[in-house]
C-alpha positions in Angstrom: -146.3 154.2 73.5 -149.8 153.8 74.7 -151.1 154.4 70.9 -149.2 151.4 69.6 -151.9 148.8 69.0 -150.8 146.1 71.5 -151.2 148.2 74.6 -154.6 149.2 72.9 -155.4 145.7 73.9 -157.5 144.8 77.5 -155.4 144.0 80.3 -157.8 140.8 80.4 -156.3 139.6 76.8 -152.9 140.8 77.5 -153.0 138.5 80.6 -154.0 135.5 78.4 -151.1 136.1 76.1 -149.0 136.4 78.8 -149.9 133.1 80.8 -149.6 131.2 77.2 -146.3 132.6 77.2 -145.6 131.3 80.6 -146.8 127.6 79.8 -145.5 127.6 76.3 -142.9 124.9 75.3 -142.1 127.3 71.9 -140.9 130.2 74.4 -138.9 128.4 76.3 -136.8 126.8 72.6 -135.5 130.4 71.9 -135.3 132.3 75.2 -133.7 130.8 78.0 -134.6 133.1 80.2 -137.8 133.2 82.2 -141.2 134.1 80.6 -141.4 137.0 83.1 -138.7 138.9 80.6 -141.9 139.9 78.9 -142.8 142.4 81.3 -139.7 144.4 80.2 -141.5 145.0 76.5 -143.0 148.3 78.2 -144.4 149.6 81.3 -147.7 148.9 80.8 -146.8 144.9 80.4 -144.6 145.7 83.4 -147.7 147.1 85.2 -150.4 144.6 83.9 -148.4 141.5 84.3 -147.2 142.5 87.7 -150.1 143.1 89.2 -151.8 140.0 87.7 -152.3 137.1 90.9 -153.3 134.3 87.6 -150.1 135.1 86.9 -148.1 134.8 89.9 -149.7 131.4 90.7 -146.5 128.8 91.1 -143.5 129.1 93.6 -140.0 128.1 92.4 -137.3 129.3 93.7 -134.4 127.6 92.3 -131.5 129.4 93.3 -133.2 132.6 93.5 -135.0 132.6 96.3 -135.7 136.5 96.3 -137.7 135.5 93.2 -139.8 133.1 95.0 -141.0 135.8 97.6 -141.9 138.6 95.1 -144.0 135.6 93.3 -145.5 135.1 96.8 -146.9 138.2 96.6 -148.0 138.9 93.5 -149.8 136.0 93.7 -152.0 138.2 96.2 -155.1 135.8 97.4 -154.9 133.2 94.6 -154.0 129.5 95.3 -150.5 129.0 94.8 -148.8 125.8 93.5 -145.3 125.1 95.5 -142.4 123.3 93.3 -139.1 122.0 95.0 -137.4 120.4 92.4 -133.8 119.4 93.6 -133.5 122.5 96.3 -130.9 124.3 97.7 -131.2 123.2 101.1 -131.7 127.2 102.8 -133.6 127.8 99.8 -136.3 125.7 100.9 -136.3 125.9 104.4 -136.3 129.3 103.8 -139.3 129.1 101.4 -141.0 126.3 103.6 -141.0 128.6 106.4 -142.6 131.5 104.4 -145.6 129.0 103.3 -146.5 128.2 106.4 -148.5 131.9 106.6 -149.9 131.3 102.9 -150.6 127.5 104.0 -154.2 128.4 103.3 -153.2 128.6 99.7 -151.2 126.0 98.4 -153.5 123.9 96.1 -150.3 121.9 94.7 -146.5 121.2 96.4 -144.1 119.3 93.7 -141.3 118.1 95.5 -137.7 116.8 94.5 -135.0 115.3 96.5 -136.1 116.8 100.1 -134.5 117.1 103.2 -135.2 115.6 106.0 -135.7 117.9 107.9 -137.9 119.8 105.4 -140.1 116.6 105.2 -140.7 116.9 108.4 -141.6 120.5 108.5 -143.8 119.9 105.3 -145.9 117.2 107.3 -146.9 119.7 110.4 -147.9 122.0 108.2 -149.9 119.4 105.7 -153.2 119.9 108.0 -153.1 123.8 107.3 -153.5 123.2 104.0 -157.1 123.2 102.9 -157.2 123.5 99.6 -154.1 121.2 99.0 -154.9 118.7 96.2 -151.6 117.4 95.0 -148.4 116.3 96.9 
């Protein structure tokens, strides 16, 4: 499999293809599943999209909050965007609790019918946010 001419490619272009694949509106019209299904093509997708931070750059977890942490930390060092859109209450409290030791990384937080109480837990930790440029 490592002959075939796509895995001939650098991880560096692979990567690119992969992030248009993330952000593409096309993708998303025939698959309804997430773009990461295209790190089942092969192992060395697997390999080179897992261990890509560019990749791993925005924090959703939906229902799936077990998908949320292993973004978390693929994301590695890179700054990380946070989105909340109409959360499962233990979802984000959950999540909101396990930002607060990547605080130092959250560049964006979208947000969607909060909680209280996770409002008010998102304020405290608003100051520990340095590179924080949207809310």
């Amino acid at each position: 499999n490592s002959y075939v001419p796509i895995n001939q490619l650098p991880p560096e272009l692979l990567i690119i293809v992969m992030s248009w694949v993330q952000y593409s509106p096309f993708y998303y019209q025939y698959h309804s599943s997430p773009w990461c299904t295209v790190l089942e093509v092969c192992r060395h997708w697997f390999v080179v999209g897992a261990t890509a931070p560019s990749l791993w750059r925005t924090i959703s977890p939906g229902t799936n909050i077990r998908h949320a942490w292993i973004t978390l930390v693929r994301s590695k060092q890179a700054t990380i965007a946070v989105a909340l859109h109409k959360p499962h209450h233990l979802a984000s409290c959950v999540l909101l609790s396990g930002i607060t030791l990547h605080a130092h990384r959250v560049r964006d937080i979208f947000l969607s019918e909060l909680s209280f109480r996770d409002a008010k837990l998102l304020t405290r930790m608003v100051e520990y946010m340095p590179m924080l440029e949207v809310l």
